[in-house]
Amino acid sequence: MRFDILTAVPELLDSPLSHSIMQRAKDRGLLEVFVHNIRDYSHYKHKQIDDYQYGGGAGMVMMIEPILNCINVLRKERDYDEIIFLTPDGDLYDQKTANTLSLKKNVILLCGHYKGIDERIREHIITKEISIGSYVLSGGELAAAVLVDSIGRLIPGVLNDETSALSDSFQDDLLSAPVYTRPAKYGDWEVPAVLLSGHEAKIEAWRYEKALEKTLERRPDLLRKKEFDNDLST
Ligand code: ADE
């Protein structure tokens, strides 16, 4: 899968996607991430990419031309399945969207800055608008990194144990059960006996129960959603 990320601050994306699982995915040729500096596509003086907003008001707006120039250069090379704008007023991102996007081949992520981007880009070019949460970041870069990471790990072959992405929190609208490792006893902190029993069915049942308990306590909205989805599928 290929991501092209358009940003005015490419440095923000240097590190988050160059380590650990993301770097391994790139090394294996399963994931490609190209970061483009929108400023390089500006034909204005001083590589300007933003301007005052019509009608007045605080905050600069990113202009059409540099963004569109960059997108057009990319579109000449290949077709894109989605051109996504990261913005706090987009659709709220979740695991289901990550799953859907992980099936795509080429995706452009456009990071906003300043007050926003000229609405005409949103109207005519953008195919999807995504928010990673109900708070405002200084720009879309960290949100873009969140998308690449959460989608990248779903690409078959990226995780060593393919089942581990399937047992992630949210994957079945449940939070994950607690996990433990050695030692079995640390002072008087003990690992639940069932996990040491070797009884697979009992372990599975225990994990399911714990996942349900945690979800009920922390995210009852997920259980209501799960019930609703089940009702729809019966
Ligand atoms: N840009 C600024 N805030 C954002 C958010 N919450 N999600 C996505 N992009 C953003």
PDB file of C-alpha atoms and ligand atoms in Angstrom:
ATOM      1  CA  MET A   1       0.000   0.000   0.000  1.00  0.00           C
ATOM      2  CA  ARG A   2       1.202   3.486  -0.813  1.00  0.00           C
ATOM      3  CA  PHE A   3       0.575   6.705   1.104  1.00  0.00           C
ATOM      4  CA  ASP A   4       1.454  10.153  -0.219  1.00  0.00           C
ATOM      5  CA  ILE A   5       1.300  12.719   2.560  1.00  0.00           C
ATOM      6  CA  LEU A   6       1.029  16.407   1.631  1.00  0.00           C
ATOM      7  CA  THR A   7       2.170  18.788   4.336  1.00  0.00           C
ATOM      8  CA  ALA A   8       3.626  22.231   4.973  1.00  0.00           C
ATOM      9  CA  VAL A   9       5.764  20.772   7.782  1.00  0.00           C
ATOM     10  CA  PRO A  10       7.334  17.530   6.488  1.00  0.00           C
ATOM     11  CA  GLU A  11       9.751  17.348   9.456  1.00  0.00           C
ATOM     12  CA  LEU A  12       6.819  16.451  11.695  1.00  0.00           C
ATOM     13  CA  LEU A  13       6.525  13.131   9.889  1.00  0.00           C
ATOM     14  CA  ASP A  14      10.198  12.129   9.924  1.00  0.00           C
ATOM     15  CA  SER A  15      10.233  10.030  13.032  1.00  0.00           C
ATOM     16  CA  PRO A  16       6.805   8.487  13.743  1.00  0.00           C
ATOM     17  CA  LEU A  17       6.802   6.351  10.599  1.00  0.00           C
ATOM     18  CA  SER A  18      10.472   5.352  10.566  1.00  0.00           C
ATOM     19  CA  HIS A  19      10.683   2.933  13.480  1.00  0.00           C
ATOM     20  CA  SER A  20       9.400  -0.346  14.767  1.00  0.00           C
ATOM     21  CA  ILE A  21       6.489  -1.944  12.887  1.00  0.00           C
ATOM     22  CA  MET A  22       6.162   0.845  10.296  1.00  0.00           C
ATOM     23  CA  GLN A  23       9.839   0.667   9.342  1.00  0.00           C
ATOM     24  CA  ARG A  24       9.653  -3.122   9.134  1.00  0.00           C
ATOM     25  CA  ALA A  25       6.602  -2.836   6.859  1.00  0.00           C
ATOM     26  CA  LYS A  26       8.560  -0.468   4.609  1.00  0.00           C
ATOM     27  CA  ASP A  27      11.622  -2.753   4.630  1.00  0.00           C
ATOM     28  CA  ARG A  28       9.434  -5.663   3.559  1.00  0.00           C
ATOM     29  CA  GLY A  29       8.020  -3.599   0.687  1.00  0.00           C
ATOM     30  CA  LEU A  30       4.486  -3.829   2.081  1.00  0.00           C
ATOM     31  CA  LEU A  31       4.145  -0.140   2.859  1.00  0.00           C
ATOM     32  CA  GLU A  32       5.408   2.945   1.035  1.00  0.00           C
ATOM     33  CA  VAL A  33       5.155   6.418   2.520  1.00  0.00           C
ATOM     34  CA  PHE A  34       6.138   9.524   0.551  1.00  0.00           C
ATOM     35  CA  VAL A  35       6.045  12.919   2.201  1.00  0.00           C
ATOM     36  CA  HIS A  36       5.641  15.975  -0.043  1.00  0.00           C
ATOM     37  CA  ASN A  37       6.282  19.556   0.998  1.00  0.00           C
ATOM     38  CA  ILE A  38       3.379  21.612  -0.369  1.00  0.00           C
ATOM     39  CA  ARG A  39       5.696  24.631  -0.474  1.00  0.00           C
ATOM     40  CA  ASP A  40       7.695  22.939  -3.266  1.00  0.00           C
ATOM     41  CA  TYR A  41       4.601  23.186  -5.470  1.00  0.00           C
ATOM     42  CA  SER A  42       3.982  26.905  -4.933  1.00  0.00           C
ATOM     43  CA  HIS A  43       4.667  29.243  -7.844  1.00  0.00           C
ATOM     44  CA  TYR A  44       4.010  32.288  -5.688  1.00  0.00           C
ATOM     45  CA  LYS A  45       6.708  34.611  -4.411  1.00  0.00           C
ATOM     46  CA  HIS A  46       8.625  33.196  -1.421  1.00  0.00           C
ATOM     47  CA  LYS A  47       6.885  29.847  -1.961  1.00  0.00           C
ATOM     48  CA  GLN A  48       3.773  31.212  -0.302  1.00  0.00           C
ATOM     49  CA  ILE A  49       1.049  28.614   0.373  1.00  0.00           C
ATOM     50  CA  ASP A  50      -1.490  30.532   2.464  1.00  0.00           C
ATOM     51  CA  ASP A  51      -3.359  33.828   2.334  1.00  0.00           C
ATOM     52  CA  TYR A  52      -5.897  35.957   4.221  1.00  0.00           C
ATOM     53  CA  GLN A  53      -9.462  34.731   4.196  1.00  0.00           C
ATOM     54  CA  TYR A  54     -12.149  36.472   2.157  1.00  0.00           C
ATOM     55  CA  GLY A  55     -14.696  38.201   4.346  1.00  0.00           C
ATOM     56  CA  GLY A  56     -12.109  38.889   7.030  1.00  0.00           C
ATOM     57  CA  GLY A  57     -11.341  36.975  10.200  1.00  0.00           C
ATOM     58  CA  ALA A  58      -8.296  35.722  12.025  1.00  0.00           C
ATOM     59  CA  GLY A  59      -6.110  32.990  10.571  1.00  0.00           C
ATOM     60  CA  MET A  60      -4.617  32.241   7.189  1.00  0.00           C
ATOM     61  CA  VAL A  61      -6.124  29.802   4.702  1.00  0.00           C
ATOM     62  CA  MET A  62      -4.136  27.360   2.564  1.00  0.00           C
ATOM     63  CA  MET A  63      -4.475  28.253  -1.118  1.00  0.00           C
ATOM     64  CA  ILE A  64      -5.780  26.007  -3.871  1.00  0.00           C
ATOM     65  CA  GLU A  65      -2.884  26.121  -6.286  1.00  0.00           C
ATOM     66  CA  PRO A  66       0.073  24.598  -4.423  1.00  0.00           C
ATOM     67  CA  ILE A  67      -2.119  21.770  -3.093  1.00  0.00           C
ATOM     68  CA  LEU A  68      -3.678  21.063  -6.471  1.00  0.00           C
ATOM     69  CA  ASN A  69      -0.316  21.229  -8.275  1.00  0.00           C
ATOM     70  CA  CYS A  70       1.059  18.570  -5.975  1.00  0.00           C
ATOM     71  CA  ILE A  71      -2.014  16.331  -6.269  1.00  0.00           C
ATOM     72  CA  ASN A  72      -1.993  16.653 -10.059  1.00  0.00           C
ATOM     73  CA  VAL A  73       1.675  15.653 -10.266  1.00  0.00           C
ATOM     74  CA  LEU A  74       0.863  12.540  -8.230  1.00  0.00           C
ATOM     75  CA  ARG A  75      -2.309  11.726 -10.156  1.00  0.00           C
ATOM     76  CA  LYS A  76      -0.350  11.763 -13.409  1.00  0.00           C
ATOM     77  CA  GLU A  77       1.671   8.818 -12.102  1.00  0.00           C
ATOM     78  CA  ARG A  78      -1.092   6.605 -10.694  1.00  0.00           C
ATOM     79  CA  ASP A  79      -4.760   6.431  -9.733  1.00  0.00           C
ATOM     80  CA  TYR A  80      -5.665   7.157  -6.136  1.00  0.00           C
ATOM     81  CA  ASP A  81      -8.392   5.305  -4.269  1.00  0.00           C
ATOM     82  CA  GLU A  82      -8.897   8.111  -1.755  1.00  0.00           C
ATOM     83  CA  ILE A  83      -7.745  11.694  -1.225  1.00  0.00           C
ATOM     84  CA  ILE A  84      -8.237  12.255   2.482  1.00  0.00           C
ATOM     85  CA  PHE A  85      -8.190  15.591   4.295  1.00  0.00           C
ATOM     86  CA  LEU A  86      -7.293  15.425   7.993  1.00  0.00           C
ATOM     87  CA  THR A  87      -9.444  17.932   9.838  1.00  0.00           C
ATOM     88  CA  PRO A  88     -11.120  18.224  13.246  1.00  0.00           C
ATOM     89  CA  ASP A  89     -14.510  18.598  11.532  1.00  0.00           C
ATOM     90  CA  GLY A  90     -14.155  15.351   9.559  1.00  0.00           C
ATOM     91  CA  ASP A  91     -15.813  11.971  10.213  1.00  0.00           C
ATOM     92  CA  LEU A  92     -14.583  10.466  13.459  1.00  0.00           C
ATOM     93  CA  TYR A  93     -11.904   7.846  12.779  1.00  0.00           C
ATOM     94  CA  ASP A  94     -12.328   4.327  14.132  1.00  0.00           C
ATOM     95  CA  GLN A  95     -11.106   0.757  13.625  1.00  0.00           C
ATOM     96  CA  LYS A  96     -13.797   0.046  11.042  1.00  0.00           C
ATOM     97  CA  THR A  97     -12.517   2.902   8.864  1.00  0.00           C
ATOM     98  CA  ALA A  98      -8.943   1.664   9.365  1.00  0.00           C
ATOM     99  CA  ASN A  99     -10.002  -1.827   8.212  1.00  0.00           C
ATOM    100  CA  THR A 100     -11.723  -0.430   5.126  1.00  0.00           C
ATOM    101  CA  LEU A 101      -8.796   1.808   4.201  1.00  0.00           C
ATOM    102  CA  SER A 102      -6.290  -1.045   4.638  1.00  0.00           C
ATOM    103  CA  LEU A 103      -7.812  -2.640   1.510  1.00  0.00           C
ATOM    104  CA  LYS A 104      -6.875   0.357  -0.659  1.00  0.00           C
ATOM    105  CA  LYS A 105      -3.792   0.613  -2.816  1.00  0.00           C
ATOM    106  CA  ASN A 106      -2.928   4.307  -3.181  1.00  0.00           C
ATOM    107  CA  VAL A 107      -4.062   6.953  -0.729  1.00  0.00           C
ATOM    108  CA  ILE A 108      -3.255  10.676  -0.475  1.00  0.00           C
ATOM    109  CA  LEU A 109      -3.375  12.289   2.966  1.00  0.00           C
ATOM    110  CA  LEU A 110      -3.628  16.075   2.994  1.00  0.00           C
ATOM    111  CA  CYS A 111      -2.623  17.798   6.219  1.00  0.00           C
ATOM    112  CA  GLY A 112      -4.247  21.133   6.992  1.00  0.00           C
ATOM    113  CA  HIS A 113      -2.571  23.980   8.823  1.00  0.00           C
ATOM    114  CA  TYR A 114      -3.440  27.524   9.795  1.00  0.00           C
ATOM    115  CA  LYS A 115      -7.183  28.208   9.703  1.00  0.00           C
ATOM    116  CA  GLY A 116      -7.869  25.494   7.137  1.00  0.00           C
ATOM    117  CA  ILE A 117      -7.796  24.995   3.377  1.00  0.00           C
ATOM    118  CA  ASP A 118      -9.763  26.744   0.662  1.00  0.00           C
ATOM    119  CA  GLU A 119     -13.196  25.099   0.689  1.00  0.00           C
ATOM    120  CA  ARG A 120     -13.069  24.488  -3.080  1.00  0.00           C
ATOM    121  CA  ILE A 121     -10.360  21.847  -2.598  1.00  0.00           C
ATOM    122  CA  ARG A 122     -12.671  20.092  -0.148  1.00  0.00           C
ATOM    123  CA  GLU A 123     -15.613  20.335  -2.533  1.00  0.00           C
ATOM    124  CA  HIS A 124     -13.900  19.196  -5.712  1.00  0.00           C
ATOM    125  CA  ILE A 125     -10.839  17.132  -4.826  1.00  0.00           C
ATOM    126  CA  ILE A 126     -11.164  15.538  -1.404  1.00  0.00           C
ATOM    127  CA  THR A 127     -12.963  12.172  -1.276  1.00  0.00           C
ATOM    128  CA  LYS A 128     -13.027  11.711   2.497  1.00  0.00           C
ATOM    129  CA  GLU A 129     -12.541  13.964   5.555  1.00  0.00           C
ATOM    130  CA  ILE A 130     -11.295  12.388   8.758  1.00  0.00           C
ATOM    131  CA  SER A 131     -10.888  13.593  12.343  1.00  0.00           C
ATOM    132  CA  ILE A 132      -8.908  11.470  14.791  1.00  0.00           C
ATOM    133  CA  GLY A 133     -10.746  12.894  17.811  1.00  0.00           C
ATOM    134  CA  SER A 134     -12.760  15.763  19.213  1.00  0.00           C
ATOM    135  CA  TYR A 135      -9.844  18.087  19.910  1.00  0.00           C
ATOM    136  CA  VAL A 136      -7.795  20.435  17.755  1.00  0.00           C
ATOM    137  CA  LEU A 137      -4.200  19.665  16.777  1.00  0.00           C
ATOM    138  CA  SER A 138      -1.851  22.301  15.344  1.00  0.00           C
ATOM    139  CA  GLY A 139      -2.029  20.553  11.995  1.00  0.00           C
ATOM    140  CA  GLY A 140      -3.026  17.289  10.352  1.00  0.00           C
ATOM    141  CA  GLU A 141       0.452  15.695  10.443  1.00  0.00           C
ATOM    142  CA  LEU A 142       0.070  13.775  13.686  1.00  0.00           C
ATOM    143  CA  ALA A 143      -3.363  12.659  12.537  1.00  0.00           C
ATOM    144  CA  ALA A 144      -1.844  11.444   9.235  1.00  0.00           C
ATOM    145  CA  ALA A 145       0.763   9.480  11.190  1.00  0.00           C
ATOM    146  CA  VAL A 146      -2.035   7.912  13.263  1.00  0.00           C
ATOM    147  CA  LEU A 147      -3.796   6.801  10.071  1.00  0.00           C
ATOM    148  CA  VAL A 148      -0.674   5.343   8.445  1.00  0.00           C
ATOM    149  CA  ASP A 149       0.256   3.460  11.613  1.00  0.00           C
ATOM    150  CA  SER A 150      -3.207   2.080  12.343  1.00  0.00           C
ATOM    151  CA  ILE A 151      -3.816   1.119   8.700  1.00  0.00           C
ATOM    152  CA  GLY A 152      -0.265  -0.079   8.009  1.00  0.00           C
ATOM    153  CA  ARG A 153      -0.362  -2.674  10.772  1.00  0.00           C
ATOM    154  CA  LEU A 154      -3.464  -4.225   9.188  1.00  0.00           C
ATOM    155  CA  ILE A 155      -1.736  -4.978   5.878  1.00  0.00           C
ATOM    156  CA  PRO A 156      -1.215  -8.758   5.667  1.00  0.00           C
ATOM    157  CA  GLY A 157       2.377  -9.663   6.462  1.00  0.00           C
ATOM    158  CA  VAL A 158       3.177  -6.502   8.413  1.00  0.00           C
ATOM    159  CA  LEU A 159       2.678  -8.058  11.832  1.00  0.00           C
ATOM    160  CA  ASN A 160       4.620 -11.242  12.457  1.00  0.00           C
ATOM    161  CA  ASP A 161       1.718 -13.003  14.086  1.00  0.00           C
ATOM    162  CA  GLU A 162      -1.188 -12.191  11.787  1.00  0.00           C
ATOM    163  CA  THR A 163      -3.721 -12.994  14.466  1.00  0.00           C
ATOM    164  CA  SER A 164      -2.433 -10.273  16.745  1.00  0.00           C
ATOM    165  CA  ALA A 165      -4.091  -7.501  14.725  1.00  0.00           C
ATOM    166  CA  LEU A 166      -7.342  -9.463  14.898  1.00  0.00           C
ATOM    167  CA  SER A 167      -7.219  -9.572  18.694  1.00  0.00           C
ATOM    168  CA  ASP A 168      -6.532  -5.833  19.018  1.00  0.00           C
ATOM    169  CA  SER A 169      -8.910  -3.752  21.087  1.00  0.00           C
ATOM    170  CA  PHE A 170     -11.870  -2.536  18.971  1.00  0.00           C
ATOM    171  CA  GLN A 171     -11.397  -5.186  16.297  1.00  0.00           C
ATOM    172  CA  ASP A 172     -14.636  -6.876  17.437  1.00  0.00           C
ATOM    173  CA  ASP A 173     -16.012  -3.835  19.305  1.00  0.00           C
ATOM    174  CA  LEU A 174     -14.444  -5.089  22.543  1.00  0.00           C
ATOM    175  CA  LEU A 175     -11.486  -3.730  24.465  1.00  0.00           C
ATOM    176  CA  SER A 176      -8.619  -6.192  24.965  1.00  0.00           C
ATOM    177  CA  ALA A 177      -8.391  -8.515  27.964  1.00  0.00           C
ATOM    178  CA  PRO A 178      -5.432  -7.928  30.329  1.00  0.00           C
ATOM    179  CA  VAL A 179      -2.134  -9.652  29.475  1.00  0.00           C
ATOM    180  CA  TYR A 180       0.666 -10.940  31.717  1.00  0.00           C
ATOM    181  CA  THR A 181       4.222 -12.214  31.324  1.00  0.00           C
ATOM    182  CA  ARG A 182       6.922 -13.695  33.557  1.00  0.00           C
ATOM    183  CA  PRO A 183       7.347 -13.889  36.472  1.00  0.00           C
ATOM    184  CA  ALA A 184       4.098 -15.623  37.499  1.00  0.00           C
ATOM    185  CA  LYS A 185       4.511 -14.194  40.994  1.00  0.00           C
ATOM    186  CA  TYR A 186       6.049 -10.765  41.696  1.00  0.00           C
ATOM    187  CA  GLY A 187       5.941 -10.294  45.450  1.00  0.00           C
ATOM    188  CA  ASP A 188       2.276 -10.793  46.167  1.00  0.00           C
ATOM    189  CA  TRP A 189       1.184  -9.782  42.645  1.00  0.00           C
ATOM    190  CA  GLU A 190       0.057 -12.986  41.000  1.00  0.00           C
ATOM    191  CA  VAL A 191      -0.943 -13.890  37.459  1.00  0.00           C
ATOM    192  CA  PRO A 192      -4.557 -15.211  37.369  1.00  0.00           C
ATOM    193  CA  ALA A 193      -4.374 -18.985  37.853  1.00  0.00           C
ATOM    194  CA  VAL A 194      -6.474 -19.774  34.793  1.00  0.00           C
ATOM    195  CA  LEU A 195      -3.738 -18.399  32.500  1.00  0.00           C
ATOM    196  CA  LEU A 196      -1.282 -20.901  33.944  1.00  0.00           C
ATOM    197  CA  SER A 197      -3.734 -23.829  33.665  1.00  0.00           C
ATOM    198  CA  GLY A 198      -2.948 -24.719  30.044  1.00  0.00           C
ATOM    199  CA  HIS A 199      -6.715 -25.183  29.523  1.00  0.00           C
ATOM    200  CA  GLU A 200      -7.323 -23.371  26.222  1.00  0.00           C
ATOM    201  CA  ALA A 201     -11.113 -23.219  26.348  1.00  0.00           C
ATOM    202  CA  LYS A 202     -11.086 -21.887  29.910  1.00  0.00           C
ATOM    203  CA  ILE A 203      -8.436 -19.288  28.994  1.00  0.00           C
ATOM    204  CA  GLU A 204     -10.488 -18.186  25.993  1.00  0.00           C
ATOM    205  CA  ALA A 205     -13.645 -17.879  28.152  1.00  0.00           C
ATOM    206  CA  TRP A 206     -11.742 -15.927  30.817  1.00  0.00           C
ATOM    207  CA  ARG A 207     -10.348 -13.517  28.215  1.00  0.00           C
ATOM    208  CA  TYR A 208     -13.762 -12.941  26.714  1.00  0.00           C
ATOM    209  CA  GLU A 209     -15.259 -12.282  30.149  1.00  0.00           C
ATOM    210  CA  LYS A 210     -12.496  -9.821  31.054  1.00  0.00           C
ATOM    211  CA  ALA A 211     -12.816  -8.047  27.696  1.00  0.00           C
ATOM    212  CA  LEU A 212     -16.575  -7.717  28.250  1.00  0.00           C
ATOM    213  CA  GLU A 213     -16.091  -6.454  31.817  1.00  0.00           C
ATOM    214  CA  LYS A 214     -13.566  -3.834  30.736  1.00  0.00           C
ATOM    215  CA  THR A 215     -15.683  -2.708  27.790  1.00  0.00           C
ATOM    216  CA  LEU A 216     -18.784  -2.429  29.983  1.00  0.00           C
ATOM    217  CA  GLU A 217     -16.877  -0.354  32.512  1.00  0.00           C
ATOM    218  CA  ARG A 218     -14.953   1.922  30.131  1.00  0.00           C
ATOM    219  CA  ARG A 219     -16.768   1.946  26.799  1.00  0.00           C
ATOM    220  CA  PRO A 220     -20.404   0.812  27.191  1.00  0.00           C
ATOM    221  CA  ASP A 221     -21.093   2.632  23.900  1.00  0.00           C
ATOM    222  CA  LEU A 222     -19.152  -0.124  22.085  1.00  0.00           C
ATOM    223  CA  LEU A 223     -21.402  -2.835  23.525  1.00  0.00           C
ATOM    224  CA  ARG A 224     -24.516  -0.943  22.488  1.00  0.00           C
ATOM    225  CA  LYS A 225     -23.028  -0.617  19.001  1.00  0.00           C
ATOM    226  CA  LYS A 226     -22.195  -4.335  18.952  1.00  0.00           C
ATOM    227  CA  GLU A 227     -25.805  -5.193  19.920  1.00  0.00           C
ATOM    228  CA  PHE A 228     -27.097  -2.861  17.247  1.00  0.00           C
ATOM    229  CA  ASP A 229     -24.803  -4.366  14.583  1.00  0.00           C
ATOM    230  CA  ASN A 230     -25.859  -7.899  15.616  1.00  0.00           C
ATOM    231  CA  ASP A 231     -29.533  -6.929  15.378  1.00  0.00           C
ATOM    232  CA  LEU A 232     -28.927  -5.599  11.888  1.00  0.00           C
ATOM    233  CA  SER A 233     -27.199  -8.790  10.739  1.00  0.00           C
ATOM    234  CA  THR A 234     -29.979 -11.135  12.029  1.00  0.00           C
TER     235      THR A 234
HETATM  236  N1  ADE B   1      -6.152  18.605  12.379  1.00  0.00           N
HETATM  237  C1  ADE B   1      -6.302  19.328  13.508  1.00  0.00           C
HETATM  238  N2  ADE B   1      -6.966  18.645  14.437  1.00  0.00           N
HETATM  239  C2  ADE B   1      -7.279  17.434  13.894  1.00  0.00           C
HETATM  240  C3  ADE B   1      -7.972  16.294  14.356  1.00  0.00           C
HETATM  241  N3  ADE B   1      -8.506  16.245  15.573  1.00  0.00           N
HETATM  242  N4  ADE B   1      -8.086  15.249  13.518  1.00  0.00           N
HETATM  243  C4  ADE B   1      -7.582  15.303  12.272  1.00  0.00           C
HETATM  244  N5  ADE B   1      -6.924  16.351  11.786  1.00  0.00           N
HETATM  245  C5  ADE B   1      -6.765  17.418  12.578  1.00  0.00           C
END
